[in-house]
Amino acid sequence: MKKTRLTALILGGIMLCLTGIPALAADTASNASAATSSVPASLPGDSGPDSLLYYGTVRITARDGRGRPAQLSLTNDQGTVLALTADENTAWVDSGKHAASDPADRKDGEQVYVALAYDHTRPQEQLPTGCALAVLRNVPQDGGCAQYHVIGDAEPGDKGQYTLTVDNGGLFIFTGEGTDVSGYDGSALTLSDLKAGDTILAWYDVVLTSYPGQTYATHVMRLNRPQLA
């Protein structure tokens, strides 16, 4: 059951290992363990997570000319309200299905997670901006919600594995045979298609409480289109 309070899952600095979630499956743990030996060095100048994740009841306050939500409010059960904006760069995703979701059918009263841009001008306060990077509906459980990241480095390893460095060096996402990859447009991708600078949603559960944090992704969705030469 989803939490009824507004939640900010901060994936930088000290990583929170979600309680009550089983350990990674044996093959997942094996892949992560194998990749750990070749973990790249942490990037200098860590400036916090790529995004902040909030949960609440959404209300649409304005739509654009095509009927898509342009302004939103997100309210928790204590009545705290966040006023948000959405634009053409906002990803609308069905987290349970690992697929894009039509924003035009969003309804008031729906409970969603929203990944918000991080205000890097005040890194010590870890405050969000009002820009919605991704709106995530249909989340089967809190621990399974997709997380928004920007790839800082994609380092290939053995047997087709890749280590994705995100959160400005604060988190290593290991990937391998157990990782599915897709595009926001529904296209099938491979791990080799993921490059530094790509914006992604990553599905994972347990994050090791080290610094940098370490986890293994079961699915990665690339949100941006590839750049034309």
Coordinates of C-alpha atoms in Angstrom, one line a residue:
M1 CA 0.0 0.0 0.0
K2 CA 1.3 3.4 -0.9
K3 CA 2.4 5.8 1.9
T4 CA -0.1 8.5 2.7
R5 CA 2.6 11.1 3.5
L6 CA 4.8 13.2 1.2
T7 CA 8.1 11.4 0.8
A8 CA 11.4 12.8 -0.4
L9 CA 13.7 10.0 -1.5
I10 CA 17.2 11.6 -1.6
L11 CA 19.7 9.5 -3.5
G12 CA 22.9 11.4 -2.8
G13 CA 25.2 11.7 0.2
I14 CA 23.9 9.0 2.7
M15 CA 21.8 6.4 0.8
L16 CA 18.7 5.0 2.4
C17 CA 18.4 1.2 2.3
L18 CA 14.7 0.6 2.2
T19 CA 13.5 -1.6 5.1
G20 CA 11.2 -4.4 4.6
I21 CA 12.4 -5.2 1.1
P22 CA 13.9 -8.6 0.5
A23 CA 17.6 -8.8 -0.5
L24 CA 18.4 -8.8 -4.2
A25 CA 17.9 -12.0 -6.0
A26 CA 20.9 -14.3 -6.2
D27 CA 21.7 -13.5 -9.8
T28 CA 21.3 -9.8 -9.2
A29 CA 23.6 -9.9 -6.2
S30 CA 26.1 -11.8 -8.2
N31 CA 26.1 -9.3 -11.0
A32 CA 26.5 -6.4 -8.6
S33 CA 29.3 -8.1 -6.7
A34 CA 31.2 -8.8 -9.9
A35 CA 30.8 -5.3 -11.1
T36 CA 31.9 -3.8 -7.7
S37 CA 35.5 -4.8 -8.4
S38 CA 35.7 -2.4 -11.3
V39 CA 33.7 0.5 -9.8
P40 CA 34.9 3.8 -11.3
A41 CA 36.2 6.5 -9.1
S42 CA 33.7 8.9 -7.6
L43 CA 33.2 12.1 -9.6
P44 CA 34.6 15.2 -8.0
G45 CA 32.4 18.0 -6.8
D46 CA 29.4 16.0 -5.7
S47 CA 26.5 18.5 -5.7
G48 CA 23.6 16.3 -4.6
P49 CA 21.1 14.0 -6.3
D50 CA 19.8 14.3 -9.8
S51 CA 16.2 14.7 -8.6
L52 CA 14.0 14.6 -5.5
L53 CA 11.0 12.2 -5.4
Y54 CA 7.7 13.3 -3.8
Y55 CA 4.4 11.5 -3.3
G56 CA 0.9 12.9 -2.9
T57 CA -2.5 13.6 -4.4
V58 CA -2.3 15.5 -7.7
R59 CA -4.7 18.1 -8.9
I60 CA -4.5 19.7 -12.4
T61 CA -4.8 23.5 -12.2
A62 CA -4.1 24.3 -15.9
R63 CA -3.8 22.5 -19.2
D64 CA -2.1 23.4 -22.5
G65 CA -3.7 23.6 -25.9
R66 CA -3.5 19.9 -26.4
G67 CA -5.2 19.0 -23.1
R68 CA -2.0 18.0 -21.3
P69 CA -1.5 19.1 -17.7
A70 CA 0.7 22.3 -17.6
Q71 CA 0.3 23.2 -13.9
L72 CA -0.2 20.9 -11.0
S73 CA -0.6 20.9 -7.3
L74 CA 0.6 18.0 -5.2
T75 CA -0.9 17.6 -1.7
N76 CA 0.0 15.2 1.2
D77 CA -2.4 14.2 3.9
Q78 CA -1.2 17.0 6.2
G79 CA -2.3 19.5 3.6
T80 CA 1.2 20.5 2.4
V81 CA 0.9 21.7 -1.2
L82 CA 3.5 21.9 -3.9
A83 CA 2.7 24.0 -6.9
L84 CA 4.3 22.4 -10.0
T85 CA 4.7 23.1 -13.6
A86 CA 5.0 20.5 -16.5
D87 CA 6.3 21.1 -20.0
E88 CA 7.3 19.2 -23.1
N89 CA 10.3 17.7 -21.2
T90 CA 8.2 16.2 -18.4
A91 CA 8.0 12.4 -18.7
W92 CA 4.6 10.8 -17.9
V93 CA 5.2 7.2 -17.0
D94 CA 3.2 4.1 -15.8
S95 CA 5.8 2.9 -13.3
G96 CA 4.2 -0.5 -13.0
K97 CA 4.2 -1.2 -16.7
H98 CA 7.6 0.5 -17.4
A99 CA 5.9 2.4 -20.2
A100 CA 4.9 6.0 -21.2
S101 CA 1.5 7.1 -20.1
D102 CA -0.8 9.6 -21.8
P103 CA -0.8 12.8 -19.6
A104 CA -4.2 13.9 -21.1
D105 CA -6.0 11.3 -19.0
R106 CA -4.6 12.4 -15.7
K107 CA -7.5 13.1 -13.2
D108 CA -7.7 15.1 -10.1
G109 CA -7.4 13.0 -6.9
E110 CA -4.9 10.5 -8.4
Q111 CA -2.0 9.6 -6.2
V112 CA 1.3 9.8 -7.9
Y113 CA 5.0 10.2 -7.4
V114 CA 6.7 13.3 -9.0
A115 CA 10.4 13.6 -9.6
L116 CA 11.4 17.2 -9.1
A117 CA 14.4 19.1 -10.3
Y118 CA 17.0 19.7 -7.6
D119 CA 17.9 23.2 -6.7
H120 CA 21.7 23.1 -7.0
T121 CA 22.1 26.7 -6.0
R122 CA 21.4 25.6 -2.4
P123 CA 22.9 22.2 -2.2
Q124 CA 23.0 21.9 1.6
E125 CA 19.2 22.5 1.9
Q126 CA 18.3 19.9 -0.8
L127 CA 15.2 21.8 -1.9
P128 CA 13.2 21.1 -5.0
T129 CA 12.3 23.5 -7.8
G130 CA 8.8 23.6 -9.1
C131 CA 9.6 21.8 -12.4
A132 CA 8.3 18.3 -12.8
L133 CA 10.9 16.1 -14.5
A134 CA 8.7 13.0 -14.4
V135 CA 5.2 12.1 -13.1
L136 CA 4.9 8.4 -12.1
R137 CA 1.5 6.7 -11.7
N138 CA 0.6 3.1 -11.0
V139 CA 3.4 2.3 -8.6
P140 CA 2.9 -1.2 -7.2
Q141 CA 5.0 -0.5 -4.1
D142 CA 7.0 2.4 -2.8
G143 CA 10.3 0.6 -3.2
G144 CA 9.6 -0.2 -6.8
C145 CA 9.1 3.4 -8.0
A146 CA 11.3 4.5 -10.8
Q147 CA 14.0 7.0 -10.1
Y148 CA 15.0 9.9 -12.3
H149 CA 18.7 10.2 -13.1
V150 CA 21.2 11.8 -15.4
I151 CA 24.0 9.5 -16.6
G152 CA 27.4 11.0 -15.7
D153 CA 29.3 8.0 -17.1
A154 CA 28.4 4.6 -18.6
E155 CA 31.4 2.3 -18.2
P156 CA 31.3 -1.1 -20.0
G157 CA 32.4 -4.2 -18.1
D158 CA 32.6 -7.9 -18.6
K159 CA 29.8 -10.0 -20.2
G160 CA 27.9 -6.9 -21.5
Q161 CA 27.5 -5.3 -18.0
Y162 CA 27.6 -1.6 -17.6
T163 CA 28.1 0.6 -14.6
L164 CA 26.0 3.8 -14.7
T165 CA 27.3 6.6 -12.6
V166 CA 24.5 9.0 -11.5
D167 CA 23.7 11.5 -8.8
N168 CA 26.9 13.4 -9.6
G169 CA 29.0 10.5 -8.5
G170 CA 26.9 9.6 -5.5
L171 CA 25.4 6.4 -6.9
F172 CA 26.6 3.5 -9.1
I173 CA 23.8 1.6 -10.9
F174 CA 25.0 -1.8 -12.1
T175 CA 23.3 -3.4 -15.1
G176 CA 23.6 -6.7 -16.9
E177 CA 21.7 -9.6 -18.2
G178 CA 18.8 -9.0 -15.8
T179 CA 18.3 -5.4 -16.9
D180 CA 15.7 -4.6 -19.5
V181 CA 16.2 -1.3 -21.5
S182 CA 13.6 0.7 -23.4
G183 CA 13.0 4.1 -24.8
Y184 CA 10.3 6.5 -23.7
D185 CA 8.8 6.2 -27.1
G186 CA 8.5 2.5 -26.6
S187 CA 11.5 1.5 -28.7
A188 CA 13.6 -1.5 -27.7
L189 CA 17.2 -0.5 -26.7
T190 CA 20.3 -2.3 -25.3
L191 CA 22.7 -1.2 -22.6
S192 CA 25.2 -0.1 -25.1
D193 CA 22.7 2.6 -26.2
L194 CA 23.0 4.4 -22.9
K195 CA 25.5 7.2 -22.9
A196 CA 26.8 9.9 -20.6
G197 CA 24.3 12.8 -20.6
D198 CA 21.2 10.7 -21.1
T199 CA 18.3 11.2 -18.8
I200 CA 16.8 8.0 -17.6
L201 CA 14.3 6.4 -15.3
A202 CA 15.8 3.4 -13.4
W203 CA 13.9 0.7 -11.5
Y204 CA 15.8 -0.8 -8.5
D205 CA 15.1 -1.7 -4.9
V206 CA 17.9 -2.0 -2.4
V207 CA 20.7 0.6 -2.3
L208 CA 23.8 -0.4 -0.4
T209 CA 24.5 2.1 2.4
S210 CA 28.0 3.0 1.2
Y211 CA 29.3 6.1 -0.5
P212 CA 28.9 6.0 -3.4
G213 CA 25.8 4.0 -3.1
Q214 CA 25.4 0.9 -5.1
T215 CA 22.4 -0.9 -6.6
Y216 CA 21.3 -3.1 -9.5
A217 CA 18.7 -2.0 -12.0
T218 CA 16.0 -4.3 -13.3
H219 CA 14.8 -1.8 -16.0
V220 CA 16.2 1.4 -17.4
M221 CA 14.1 3.7 -19.6
R222 CA 15.9 6.4 -21.7
L223 CA 13.9 9.5 -21.8
N224 CA 15.8 11.7 -24.2
R225 CA 16.1 11.0 -27.9
P226 CA 19.5 10.3 -29.3
Q227 CA 21.4 13.4 -30.6
L228 CA 21.7 13.8 -34.4
A229 CA 25.3 14.1 -35.7

